[in-house]
mmCIF file of C-alpha atoms in Angstrom:
data_model
loop_
_atom_site.group_PDB
_atom_site.id
_atom_site.type_symbol
_atom_site.label_atom_id
_atom_site.label_comp_id
_atom_site.label_asym_id
_atom_site.label_seq_id
_atom_site.Cartn_x
_atom_site.Cartn_y
_atom_site.Cartn_z
ATOM 1 C CA MET A 413 8.555 -17.405 34.845
ATOM 2 C CA SER A 414 9.406 -14.525 37.050
ATOM 3 C CA PRO A 415 6.527 -12.596 38.707
ATOM 4 C CA ARG A 416 7.290 -9.548 36.637
ATOM 5 C CA ARG A 417 7.273 -11.431 33.428
ATOM 6 C CA ALA A 418 4.067 -13.229 34.425
ATOM 7 C CA ALA A 419 2.458 -9.838 35.139
ATOM 8 C CA LEU A 420 3.461 -8.586 31.806
ATOM 9 C CA ALA A 421 2.199 -11.699 30.001
ATOM 10 C CA ALA A 422 -1.193 -11.205 31.731
ATOM 11 C CA GLN A 423 -1.238 -7.523 30.752
ATOM 12 C CA ARG A 424 -0.497 -8.512 27.028
ATOM 13 C CA ARG A 425 -3.311 -10.994 27.010
ATOM 14 C CA ALA A 426 -5.813 -8.409 28.474
ATOM 15 C CA TRP A 427 -4.732 -5.913 25.736
ATOM 16 C CA ALA A 428 -5.167 -8.664 22.952
ATOM 17 C CA ASP A 429 -8.658 -9.527 24.504
ATOM 18 C CA LEU A 430 -9.608 -5.895 24.272
ATOM 19 C CA LEU A 431 -8.598 -5.704 20.567
ATOM 20 C CA ALA A 432 -10.305 -9.018 19.853
ATOM 21 C CA ALA A 433 -13.531 -7.683 21.328
ATOM 22 C CA GLY A 434 -13.249 -4.683 19.115
ATOM 23 C CA GLY A 435 -13.084 -6.867 15.972
ATOM 24 C CA VAL A 436 -9.449 -6.496 15.271
ATOM 25 C CA GLU A 437 -8.315 -9.541 13.153
ATOM 26 C CA SER A 438 -4.742 -9.857 14.671
ATOM 27 C CA PRO A 439 -4.915 -8.799 18.213
ATOM 28 C CA GLU A 440 -1.730 -10.444 19.487
ATOM 29 C CA PHE A 441 0.267 -9.303 16.602
ATOM 30 C CA ASP A 442 -1.012 -5.721 16.988
ATOM 31 C CA VAL A 443 -0.126 -5.694 20.679
ATOM 32 C CA ASN A 444 3.318 -6.732 19.797
ATOM 33 C CA LEU A 445 3.838 -3.933 17.255
ATOM 34 C CA LEU A 446 2.503 -1.412 19.646
ATOM 35 C CA LEU A 447 4.808 -2.799 22.330
ATOM 36 C CA SER A 448 7.656 -2.418 19.765
ATOM 37 C CA HIS A 449 6.577 1.159 19.013
ATOM 38 C CA VAL A 450 6.273 2.117 22.779
ATOM 39 C CA THR A 451 9.496 0.474 24.041
ATOM 40 C CA GLY A 452 11.737 0.964 20.880
ATOM 41 C CA ARG A 453 12.559 -2.671 20.823
ATOM 42 C CA SER A 454 12.376 -4.846 17.630
ATOM 43 C CA LEU A 455 9.775 -7.543 17.570
ATOM 44 C CA GLY A 456 12.414 -10.144 18.149
ATOM 45 C CA ASN A 457 13.715 -8.541 21.321
ATOM 46 C CA LEU A 458 10.166 -8.338 22.898
ATOM 47 C CA THR A 459 10.721 -11.835 24.261
ATOM 48 C CA LEU A 460 13.412 -10.362 26.513
ATOM 49 C CA LEU A 461 11.039 -7.764 27.900
ATOM 50 C CA ASP A 462 10.334 -8.266 31.625
ATOM 51 C CA GLU A 463 8.290 -5.277 32.461
ATOM 52 C CA LEU A 464 7.094 -1.780 31.359
ATOM 53 C CA THR A 465 7.474 1.454 33.120
ATOM 54 C CA ALA A 466 4.419 3.197 34.437
ATOM 55 C CA GLY A 467 4.611 5.621 31.563
ATOM 56 C CA GLN A 468 4.826 2.889 29.036
ATOM 57 C CA VAL A 469 1.677 1.173 30.516
ATOM 58 C CA VAL A 470 -0.202 4.441 30.263
ATOM 59 C CA GLN A 471 0.865 4.826 26.665
ATOM 60 C CA MET A 472 -0.053 1.263 25.746
ATOM 61 C CA ASP A 473 -3.456 1.502 27.425
ATOM 62 C CA GLU A 474 -4.152 4.640 25.297
ATOM 63 C CA LEU A 475 -2.994 3.104 22.042
ATOM 64 C CA VAL A 476 -4.738 -0.218 22.505
ATOM 65 C CA HIS A 477 -8.044 1.501 23.325
ATOM 66 C CA ARG A 478 -7.640 3.705 20.157
ATOM 67 C CA ARG A 479 -6.847 0.678 18.154
ATOM 68 C CA ALA A 480 -9.908 -1.168 19.572
ATOM 69 C CA THR A 481 -12.057 1.522 17.813
ATOM 70 C CA ARG A 482 -10.392 0.413 14.508
ATOM 71 C CA ILE A 483 -8.069 3.306 13.976
ATOM 72 C CA PRO A 484 -5.514 1.836 11.599
ATOM 73 C CA LEU A 485 -2.321 0.501 13.426
ATOM 74 C CA GLN A 486 -0.143 2.408 11.260
ATOM 75 C CA HIS A 487 -1.827 5.763 12.078
ATOM 76 C CA LEU A 488 -1.000 5.046 15.630
ATOM 77 C CA THR A 489 2.730 4.308 15.135
ATOM 78 C CA GLY A 490 3.074 6.689 12.204
ATOM 79 C CA ARG A 491 5.021 4.005 10.223
ATOM 80 C CA ALA A 492 4.287 1.423 7.523
ATOM 81 C CA TYR A 493 6.792 -1.020 6.235
ATOM 82 C CA PHE A 494 6.787 -2.087 2.525
ATOM 83 C CA ARG A 495 9.139 -4.509 1.051
ATOM 84 C CA HIS A 496 12.604 -3.092 2.053
ATOM 85 C CA VAL A 497 11.517 0.566 2.705
ATOM 86 C CA GLU A 498 9.860 2.446 5.619
ATOM 87 C CA LEU A 499 7.009 4.918 5.056
ATOM 88 C CA GLU A 500 5.496 7.714 7.061
ATOM 89 C CA VAL A 501 1.747 7.386 7.014
ATOM 90 C CA GLY A 502 -1.131 8.945 8.886
ATOM 91 C CA PRO A 503 -4.577 10.474 8.279
ATOM 92 C CA GLY A 504 -5.225 11.376 4.736
ATOM 93 C CA VAL A 505 -3.250 8.775 2.997
ATOM 94 C CA PHE A 506 -3.995 5.115 2.000
ATOM 95 C CA VAL A 507 -1.960 2.730 4.137
ATOM 96 C CA PRO A 508 -0.141 0.299 1.809
ATOM 97 C CA ARG A 509 -1.053 -3.302 2.240
ATOM 98 C CA PRO A 510 1.287 -6.268 2.201
ATOM 99 C CA GLU A 511 -0.488 -7.764 -0.936
ATOM 100 C CA THR A 512 0.585 -4.671 -2.939
ATOM 101 C CA GLU A 513 4.222 -5.807 -2.420
ATOM 102 C CA LEU A 514 3.591 -8.417 -5.035
ATOM 103 C CA LEU A 515 2.754 -5.817 -7.629
ATOM 104 C CA ALA A 516 5.755 -3.683 -6.613
ATOM 105 C CA GLY A 517 7.861 -6.915 -6.867
ATOM 106 C CA TRP A 518 6.456 -7.431 -10.349
ATOM 107 C CA ALA A 519 7.602 -3.934 -11.440
ATOM 108 C CA ILE A 520 11.077 -4.415 -9.969
ATOM 109 C CA GLU A 521 11.493 -7.654 -11.900
ATOM 110 C CA ALA A 522 10.227 -6.013 -15.154
ATOM 111 C CA CYS A 523 13.095 -3.513 -14.853
ATOM 112 C CA GLN A 524 15.769 -6.377 -14.760
ATOM 113 C CA GLY A 525 17.933 -6.299 -17.972
ATOM 114 C CA LEU A 526 17.172 -2.705 -18.847
ATOM 115 C CA GLU A 527 20.070 -0.295 -18.503
ATOM 116 C CA ALA A 528 18.172 2.728 -17.254
ATOM 117 C CA PRO A 529 14.510 1.696 -17.011
ATOM 118 C CA VAL A 530 11.785 4.428 -17.022
ATOM 119 C CA VAL A 531 9.071 3.753 -14.442
ATOM 120 C CA VAL A 532 5.880 5.555 -13.877
ATOM 121 C CA ASP A 533 3.856 4.930 -10.718
ATOM 122 C CA LEU A 534 0.218 6.244 -11.141
ATOM 123 C CA CYS A 535 -1.867 6.882 -8.131
ATOM 124 C CA THR A 536 1.226 6.679 -5.941
ATOM 125 C CA GLY A 537 -0.505 7.456 -2.591
ATOM 126 C CA SER A 538 2.095 7.259 0.094
ATOM 127 C CA GLY A 539 4.735 6.774 -2.558
ATOM 128 C CA ALA A 540 5.245 3.060 -1.476
ATOM 129 C CA ILE A 541 5.667 1.482 -4.909
ATOM 130 C CA ALA A 542 7.789 4.294 -6.349
ATOM 131 C CA LYS A 543 10.073 4.251 -3.223
ATOM 132 C CA ALA A 544 10.411 0.511 -3.327
ATOM 133 C CA VAL A 545 11.381 0.579 -7.038
ATOM 134 C CA ALA A 546 13.834 3.403 -6.644
ATOM 135 C CA HIS A 547 15.389 1.549 -3.754
ATOM 136 C CA GLU A 548 15.672 -1.798 -5.340
ATOM 137 C CA VAL A 549 16.507 -0.568 -8.955
ATOM 138 C CA PRO A 550 18.981 2.428 -8.409
ATOM 139 C CA SER A 551 19.357 2.805 -12.190
ATOM 140 C CA ALA A 552 15.654 3.398 -12.667
ATOM 141 C CA ARG A 553 14.274 6.772 -13.455
ATOM 142 C CA VAL A 554 11.015 6.694 -11.395
ATOM 143 C CA HIS A 555 8.248 9.128 -11.878
ATOM 144 C CA ALA A 556 5.084 9.247 -9.595
ATOM 145 C CA VAL A 557 1.839 11.174 -9.484
ATOM 146 C CA GLU A 558 -0.867 11.619 -7.003
ATOM 147 C CA LEU A 559 -4.102 13.646 -7.200
ATOM 148 C CA ASP A 560 -5.275 13.902 -3.661
ATOM 149 C CA GLU A 561 -3.561 16.762 -1.864
ATOM 150 C CA PRO A 562 -3.247 15.353 1.560
ATOM 151 C CA ALA A 563 -1.867 12.016 0.151
ATOM 152 C CA TYR A 564 0.591 14.037 -1.951
ATOM 153 C CA GLY A 565 1.938 15.625 1.161
ATOM 154 C CA TRP A 566 2.776 12.225 2.599
ATOM 155 C CA ALA A 567 4.325 11.138 -0.699
ATOM 156 C CA GLU A 568 6.508 14.214 -0.629
ATOM 157 C CA ARG A 569 7.838 13.251 2.827
ATOM 158 C CA ASN A 570 8.384 9.612 1.737
ATOM 159 C CA LEU A 571 10.044 10.360 -1.670
ATOM 160 C CA ARG A 572 12.348 13.067 -0.536
ATOM 161 C CA SER A 573 15.870 12.301 -1.272
ATOM 162 C CA THR A 574 14.975 9.301 -3.393
ATOM 163 C CA GLY A 575 15.404 10.913 -6.791
ATOM 164 C CA VAL A 576 11.793 10.148 -7.707
ATOM 165 C CA ASP A 577 10.103 12.778 -9.888
ATOM 166 C CA LEU A 578 6.874 13.278 -7.910
ATOM 167 C CA ARG A 579 4.060 15.484 -9.131
ATOM 168 C CA GLN A 580 0.493 16.337 -8.026
ATOM 169 C CA GLY A 581 -1.966 15.695 -10.710
ATOM 170 C CA ASP A 582 -4.471 13.425 -12.379
ATOM 171 C CA MET A 583 -3.240 10.188 -13.800
ATOM 172 C CA ALA A 584 -5.316 10.652 -16.823
ATOM 173 C CA ASP A 585 -2.915 13.228 -18.295
ATOM 174 C CA ALA A 586 0.180 12.754 -16.061
ATOM 175 C CA PHE A 587 3.661 13.056 -17.603
ATOM 176 C CA PRO A 588 2.781 13.857 -21.330
ATOM 177 C CA GLU A 589 6.416 14.541 -21.971
ATOM 178 C CA LEU A 590 7.076 10.811 -21.355
ATOM 179 C CA ASP A 591 4.627 9.548 -23.954
ATOM 180 C CA GLY A 592 5.984 6.567 -25.951
ATOM 181 C CA THR A 593 9.210 6.313 -23.781
ATOM 182 C CA VAL A 594 8.234 4.494 -20.656
ATOM 183 C CA ASP A 595 9.270 0.918 -19.842
ATOM 184 C CA VAL A 596 7.029 0.028 -16.894
ATOM 185 C CA VAL A 597 3.751 1.675 -15.718
ATOM 186 C CA VAL A 598 2.549 0.404 -12.377
ATOM 187 C CA CYS A 599 -0.569 1.476 -10.545
ATOM 188 C CA ASN A 600 -2.530 0.563 -7.415
ATOM 189 C CA PRO A 601 -5.798 2.452 -8.306
ATOM 190 C CA PRO A 602 -9.069 2.744 -6.483
ATOM 191 C CA TYR A 603 -11.172 -0.289 -7.356
ATOM 192 C CA ILE A 604 -13.969 -0.691 -4.856
ATOM 193 C CA PRO A 605 -17.513 -0.563 -6.317
ATOM 194 C CA LEU A 606 -19.630 2.111 -4.597
ATOM 195 C CA GLU A 607 -22.216 -0.425 -3.799
ATOM 196 C CA ALA A 608 -19.759 -2.412 -1.713
ATOM 197 C CA TRP A 609 -19.521 0.480 0.790
ATOM 198 C CA GLU A 610 -20.863 -1.575 3.724
ATOM 199 C CA SER A 611 -18.533 -4.507 3.073
ATOM 200 C CA VAL A 612 -15.288 -2.484 3.460
ATOM 201 C CA ALA A 613 -13.356 -2.921 6.765
ATOM 202 C CA SER A 614 -13.848 0.076 9.035
ATOM 203 C CA GLU A 615 -10.080 0.737 9.119
ATOM 204 C CA ALA A 616 -10.190 1.451 5.348
ATOM 205 C CA ARG A 617 -13.748 2.972 5.100
ATOM 206 C CA ASP A 618 -13.446 5.329 7.977
ATOM 207 C CA HIS A 619 -9.842 6.353 7.621
ATOM 208 C CA ASP A 620 -8.435 5.809 4.115
ATOM 209 C CA PRO A 621 -9.169 8.553 1.630
ATOM 210 C CA HIS A 622 -12.326 7.649 -0.336
ATOM 211 C CA LEU A 623 -10.490 8.898 -3.526
ATOM 212 C CA ALA A 624 -8.150 5.884 -3.011
ATOM 213 C CA LEU A 625 -10.872 3.351 -2.477
ATOM 214 C CA PHE A 626 -13.973 3.864 -4.676
ATOM 215 C CA SER A 627 -14.202 3.736 -8.433
ATOM 216 C CA GLY A 628 -17.579 3.935 -9.890
ATOM 217 C CA GLN A 629 -20.530 1.613 -9.802
ATOM 218 C CA ASP A 630 -18.452 -1.448 -10.910
ATOM 219 C CA GLY A 631 -15.040 -0.423 -9.313
ATOM 220 C CA LEU A 632 -13.394 -0.315 -12.711
ATOM 221 C CA ASP A 633 -13.500 3.262 -13.658
ATOM 222 C CA ALA A 634 -9.848 4.117 -12.740
ATOM 223 C CA LEU A 635 -8.618 0.930 -14.570
ATOM 224 C CA ARG A 636 -10.357 2.127 -17.702
ATOM 225 C CA VAL A 637 -8.462 5.468 -17.381
ATOM 226 C CA LEU A 638 -5.371 3.526 -16.671
ATOM 227 C CA GLU A 639 -5.535 1.451 -19.770
ATOM 228 C CA ARG A 640 -5.803 4.535 -21.958
ATOM 229 C CA ARG A 641 -2.955 6.443 -20.149
ATOM 230 C CA ALA A 642 -0.647 3.536 -20.164
ATOM 231 C CA ALA A 643 -1.195 2.965 -23.859
ATOM 232 C CA LEU A 644 0.168 6.447 -24.477
ATOM 233 C CA LEU A 645 3.007 6.459 -21.926
ATOM 234 C CA LEU A 646 4.552 3.079 -22.902
ATOM 235 C CA ARG A 647 7.033 2.384 -25.647
ATOM 236 C CA PRO A 648 6.025 -0.493 -27.955
ATOM 237 C CA GLY A 649 6.607 -3.594 -25.955
ATOM 238 C CA GLY A 650 6.428 -1.779 -22.676
ATOM 239 C CA VAL A 651 4.531 -3.340 -19.693
ATOM 240 C CA VAL A 652 1.730 -2.285 -17.253
ATOM 241 C CA GLY A 653 0.737 -3.870 -14.047
ATOM 242 C CA ALA A 654 -2.279 -2.828 -11.870
ATOM 243 C CA GLU A 655 -3.891 -4.150 -8.685
ATOM 244 C CA HIS A 656 -7.701 -4.937 -8.566
ATOM 245 C CA ALA A 657 -10.200 -6.398 -6.278
ATOM 246 C CA ASP A 658 -10.192 -10.264 -5.856
ATOM 247 C CA VAL A 659 -13.636 -10.467 -7.523
ATOM 248 C CA GLN A 660 -12.273 -8.617 -10.552
ATOM 249 C CA GLY A 661 -9.839 -11.403 -11.745
ATOM 250 C CA ALA A 662 -11.754 -11.619 -15.103
ATOM 251 C CA SER A 663 -13.373 -8.184 -15.428
ATOM 252 C CA ALA A 664 -10.087 -6.093 -14.816
ATOM 253 C CA PRO A 665 -7.905 -7.934 -17.443
ATOM 254 C CA GLY A 666 -11.000 -7.906 -19.606
ATOM 255 C CA ILE A 667 -10.646 -4.098 -20.016
ATOM 256 C CA PHE A 668 -7.164 -4.574 -21.574
ATOM 257 C CA VAL A 669 -8.201 -7.592 -23.746
ATOM 258 C CA THR A 670 -11.244 -5.628 -25.115
ATOM 259 C CA ALA A 671 -9.018 -2.534 -25.895
ATOM 260 C CA GLY A 672 -7.270 -4.645 -28.540
ATOM 261 C CA ARG A 673 -3.821 -3.059 -28.223
ATOM 262 C CA TRP A 674 -2.287 -5.348 -25.481
ATOM 263 C CA SER A 675 -0.668 -8.818 -25.646
ATOM 264 C CA GLU A 676 0.216 -11.137 -22.866
ATOM 265 C CA VAL A 677 -2.574 -9.968 -20.654
ATOM 266 C CA HIS A 678 -2.282 -12.039 -17.466
ATOM 267 C CA ASP A 679 -3.898 -11.947 -14.096
ATOM 268 C CA HIS A 680 -1.773 -12.936 -10.999
ATOM 269 C CA ARG A 681 -2.803 -14.379 -7.605
ATOM 270 C CA ASP A 682 -1.576 -13.459 -4.155
ATOM 271 C CA LEU A 683 -0.195 -15.804 -1.573
ATOM 272 C CA ALA A 684 -3.782 -16.584 -0.444
ATOM 273 C CA GLY A 685 -4.677 -17.728 -3.943
ATOM 274 C CA ARG A 686 -6.899 -14.655 -4.548
ATOM 275 C CA ALA A 687 -6.916 -12.663 -7.862
ATOM 276 C CA ARG A 688 -4.739 -9.692 -7.038
ATOM 277 C CA PHE A 689 -3.187 -7.783 -10.046
ATOM 278 C CA LEU A 690 -3.172 -7.830 -13.785
ATOM 279 C CA THR A 691 -0.180 -7.328 -16.196
ATOM 280 C CA ALA A 692 -0.107 -6.602 -20.043
ATOM 281 C CA ARG A 693 2.271 -5.766 -22.667
ATOM 282 C CA LEU A 694 1.705 -2.946 -25.298
ATOM 283 C CA ALA A 695 1.641 -4.525 -28.604
ATOM 284 C CA ARG A 696 4.638 -3.722 -30.909
#
């Protein structure tokens, strides 16, 4: 190994150690993403990197120290990647998580075989699910709604030129003109119980909008609203999918079972085997 490459490797280890000391779960990965951001190289091309300029070292030092205080990585880079799309993110919007890609994938699969599926994304946040559906199902007519004003601003940026019908408002009464015509309703609602405040990772608790995180004492208030609104939006036989906390694998689907107007109520696990999202079909 050349002296320059050895010096850079030592610097990368020092940055990773600083992140680890700050409680960051994936320090080496985060260092690589920050290096990619600073140098403009892809992650794959970082292996060819021999040294940084003095300015890049200063920039990395600043970004690593900020990340060590648990500022979300995506707030530092201004970008998040979700399935096959790129999103602008920052303070004021919930940063999309990789596990939500499974819910988006389900919504995309649910559109297959439909000539011009009508899809409604409730609680769109950054617009991640809506943008992914519009990108992967070009024939779909996608509608999205977000209540929080700062988050809505980010969704506007991300959904511009996608053809998605984006509106600011409450999911409880969104898109009344679509009642009875929608094929797929998808939602990543807030679902953390208020009592779980202390257990939430500081990246989320201190930086994500609380409107996107917490939902009543049991974390299920938004899901109850979703169940009622989806029942009105969907055509008979239409489907709904919603993310929930891993401890809600029985209670979240239970809301739909108890309502008595849904069939095929199922819960789905993520790649780690944790309960992640529910799906249901409106009875014909």
